[in-house]
mmCIF file of C-alpha atoms in Angstrom:
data_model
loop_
_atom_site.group_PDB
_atom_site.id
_atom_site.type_symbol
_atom_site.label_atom_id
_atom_site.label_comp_id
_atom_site.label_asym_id
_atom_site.label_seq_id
_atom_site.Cartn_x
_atom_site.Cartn_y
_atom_site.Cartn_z
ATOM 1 C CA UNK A 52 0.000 0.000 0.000
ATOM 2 C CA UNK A 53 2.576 2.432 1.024
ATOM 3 C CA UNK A 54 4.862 1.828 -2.508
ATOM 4 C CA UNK A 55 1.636 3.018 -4.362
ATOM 5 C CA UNK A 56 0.778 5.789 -2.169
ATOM 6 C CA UNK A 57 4.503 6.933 -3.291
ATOM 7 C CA UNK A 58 3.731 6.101 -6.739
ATOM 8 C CA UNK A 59 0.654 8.143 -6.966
ATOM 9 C CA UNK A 60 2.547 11.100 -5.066
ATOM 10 C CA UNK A 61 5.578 11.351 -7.218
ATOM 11 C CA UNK A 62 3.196 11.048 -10.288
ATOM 12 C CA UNK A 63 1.527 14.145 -9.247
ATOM 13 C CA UNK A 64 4.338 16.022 -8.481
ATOM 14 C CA UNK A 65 5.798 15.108 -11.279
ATOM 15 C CA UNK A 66 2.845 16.877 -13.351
ATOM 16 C CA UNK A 67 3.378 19.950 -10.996
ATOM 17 C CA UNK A 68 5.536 22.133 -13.643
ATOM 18 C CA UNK A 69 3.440 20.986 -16.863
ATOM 19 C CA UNK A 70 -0.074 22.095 -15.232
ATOM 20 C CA UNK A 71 1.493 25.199 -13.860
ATOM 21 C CA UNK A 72 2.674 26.357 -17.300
ATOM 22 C CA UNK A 73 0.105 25.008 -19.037
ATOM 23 C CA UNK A 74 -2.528 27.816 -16.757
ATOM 24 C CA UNK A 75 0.157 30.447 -16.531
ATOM 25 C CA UNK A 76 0.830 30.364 -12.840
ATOM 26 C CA UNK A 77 3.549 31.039 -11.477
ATOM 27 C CA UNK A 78 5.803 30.134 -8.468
ATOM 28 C CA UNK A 79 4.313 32.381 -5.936
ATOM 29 C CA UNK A 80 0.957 32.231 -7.075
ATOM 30 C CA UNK A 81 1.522 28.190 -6.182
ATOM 31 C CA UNK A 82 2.751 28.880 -2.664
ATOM 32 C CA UNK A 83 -0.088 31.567 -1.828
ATOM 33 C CA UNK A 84 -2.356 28.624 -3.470
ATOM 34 C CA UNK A 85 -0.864 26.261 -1.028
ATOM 35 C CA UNK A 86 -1.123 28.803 1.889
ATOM 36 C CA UNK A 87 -4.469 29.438 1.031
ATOM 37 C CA UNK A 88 -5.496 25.331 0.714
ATOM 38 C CA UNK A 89 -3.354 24.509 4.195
ATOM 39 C CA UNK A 90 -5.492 27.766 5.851
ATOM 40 C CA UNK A 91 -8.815 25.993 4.780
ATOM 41 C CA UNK A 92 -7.639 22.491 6.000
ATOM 42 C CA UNK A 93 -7.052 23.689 9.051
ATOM 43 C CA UNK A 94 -10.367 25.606 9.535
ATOM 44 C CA UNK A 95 -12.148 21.948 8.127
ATOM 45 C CA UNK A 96 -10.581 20.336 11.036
ATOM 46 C CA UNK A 97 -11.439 22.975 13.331
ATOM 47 C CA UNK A 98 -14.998 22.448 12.608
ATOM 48 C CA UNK A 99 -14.795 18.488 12.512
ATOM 49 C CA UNK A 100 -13.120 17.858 15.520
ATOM 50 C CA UNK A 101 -13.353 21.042 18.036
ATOM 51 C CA UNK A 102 -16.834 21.467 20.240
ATOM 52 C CA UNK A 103 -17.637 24.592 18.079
ATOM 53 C CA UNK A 104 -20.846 24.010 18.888
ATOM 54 C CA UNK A 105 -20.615 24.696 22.636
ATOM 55 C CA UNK A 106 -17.817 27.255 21.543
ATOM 56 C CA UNK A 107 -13.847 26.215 21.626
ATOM 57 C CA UNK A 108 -11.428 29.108 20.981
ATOM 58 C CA UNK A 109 -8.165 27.811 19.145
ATOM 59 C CA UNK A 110 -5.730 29.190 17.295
ATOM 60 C CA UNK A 111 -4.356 27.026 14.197
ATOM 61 C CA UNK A 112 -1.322 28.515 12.636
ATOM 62 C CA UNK A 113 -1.531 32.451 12.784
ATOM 63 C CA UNK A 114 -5.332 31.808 12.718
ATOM 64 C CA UNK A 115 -7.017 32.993 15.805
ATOM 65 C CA UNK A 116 -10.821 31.586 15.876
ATOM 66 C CA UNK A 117 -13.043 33.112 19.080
ATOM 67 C CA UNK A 118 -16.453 31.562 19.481
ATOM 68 C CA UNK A 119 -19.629 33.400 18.800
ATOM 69 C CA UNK A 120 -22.164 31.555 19.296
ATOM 70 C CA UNK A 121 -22.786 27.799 18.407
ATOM 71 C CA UNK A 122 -21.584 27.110 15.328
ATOM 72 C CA UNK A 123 -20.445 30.781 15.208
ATOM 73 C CA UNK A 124 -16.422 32.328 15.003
ATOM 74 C CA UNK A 125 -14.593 35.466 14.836
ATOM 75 C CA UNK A 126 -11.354 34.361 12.155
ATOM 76 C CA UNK A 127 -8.619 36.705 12.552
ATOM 77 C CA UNK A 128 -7.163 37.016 10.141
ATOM 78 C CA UNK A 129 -9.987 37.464 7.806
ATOM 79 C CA UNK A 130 -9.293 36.046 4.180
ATOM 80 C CA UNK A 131 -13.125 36.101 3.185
ATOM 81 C CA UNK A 132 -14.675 39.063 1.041
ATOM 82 C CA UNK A 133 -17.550 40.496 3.632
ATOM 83 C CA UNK A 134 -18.293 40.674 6.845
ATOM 84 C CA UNK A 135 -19.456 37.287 7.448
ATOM 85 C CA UNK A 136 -19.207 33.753 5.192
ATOM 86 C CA UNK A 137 -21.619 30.682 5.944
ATOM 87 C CA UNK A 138 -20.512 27.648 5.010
ATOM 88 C CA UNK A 139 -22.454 23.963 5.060
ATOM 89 C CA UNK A 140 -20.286 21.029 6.818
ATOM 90 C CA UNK A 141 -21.732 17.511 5.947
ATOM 91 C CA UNK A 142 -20.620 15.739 9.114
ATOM 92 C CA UNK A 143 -20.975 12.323 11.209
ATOM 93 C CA UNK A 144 -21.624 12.943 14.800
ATOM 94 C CA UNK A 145 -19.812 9.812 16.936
ATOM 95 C CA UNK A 146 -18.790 9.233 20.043
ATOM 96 C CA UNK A 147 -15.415 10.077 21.788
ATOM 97 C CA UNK A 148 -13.825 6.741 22.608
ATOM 98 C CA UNK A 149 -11.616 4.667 21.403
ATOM 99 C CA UNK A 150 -12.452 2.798 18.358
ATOM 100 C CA UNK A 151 -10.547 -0.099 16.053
ATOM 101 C CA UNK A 152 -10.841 0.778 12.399
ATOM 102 C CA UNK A 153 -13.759 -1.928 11.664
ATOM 103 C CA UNK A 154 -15.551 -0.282 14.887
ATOM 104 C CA UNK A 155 -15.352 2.926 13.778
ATOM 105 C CA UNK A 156 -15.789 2.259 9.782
ATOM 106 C CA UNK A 157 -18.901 0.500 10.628
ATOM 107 C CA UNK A 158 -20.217 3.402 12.808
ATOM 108 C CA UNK A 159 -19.197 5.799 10.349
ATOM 109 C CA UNK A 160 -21.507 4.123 7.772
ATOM 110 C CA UNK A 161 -24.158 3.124 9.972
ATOM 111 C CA UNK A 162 -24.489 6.859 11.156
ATOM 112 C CA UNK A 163 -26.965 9.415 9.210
ATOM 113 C CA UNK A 164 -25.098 12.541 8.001
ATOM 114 C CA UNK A 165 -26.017 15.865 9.601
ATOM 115 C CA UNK A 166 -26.071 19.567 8.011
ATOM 116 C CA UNK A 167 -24.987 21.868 9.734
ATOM 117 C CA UNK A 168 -24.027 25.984 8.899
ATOM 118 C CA UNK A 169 -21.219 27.358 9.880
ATOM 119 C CA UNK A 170 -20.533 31.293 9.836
ATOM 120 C CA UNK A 171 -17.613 33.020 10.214
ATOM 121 C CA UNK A 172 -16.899 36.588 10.768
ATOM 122 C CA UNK A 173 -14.375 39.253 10.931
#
């Protein structure tokens, strides 16, 4: 498994400098791209793994989040256009224990998604 998780990466990469002249972009238009991907990772896992809903401040790499509200932050910094952005997370709600990964794959599956907004301000 590993040796083609390798595979696929270095194939990517590999494609990294054709796709990037092939659109026009440039180096640091990449690395603000990959800034901008890592700051929204980090805000997904904020909101998948934090108690935002009974409000959890954290701050994730230079990104200070103060609850609100349930389901409700101050970001600072601010990268959205506006005063506030909502957002819809699709999420599975489980318990907080330890799981093996056929316990927790079947309770994954078993479980019903849930909507839920988000909204973030500056």
């Amino acid at each position: 498994m590993r040796e083609q998780v390798d595979d696929f990466v270095a194939e990517q990469e590999a494609a990294y400098e054709g796709r990037a002249a092939e659109v026009g972009v440039g180096e640091e238009r990449r690395w603000a791209d990959y800034g901008l991907l890592q700051a929204f990772d980090r805000l997904s896992l904020y909101f998948c793994m934090r108690d935002v809903e009974n409000g959890e401040a954290a701050e994730l790499d230079g990104l200070r989040l103060e609850p609100l509200g349930p389901w409700r932050v101050r970001l600072d910094p601010y990268p959205f256009p506006g005063r506030s952005a909502r957002f819809e997370l699709l999420r599975r709600v489980l318990p907080k224990r330890p799981w093996s990964e056929d316990e927790f794959r079947e309770e994954f599956f078993a479980s019903d998604p849930v909507r839920t907004e988000i909204v973030i301000e500056s």
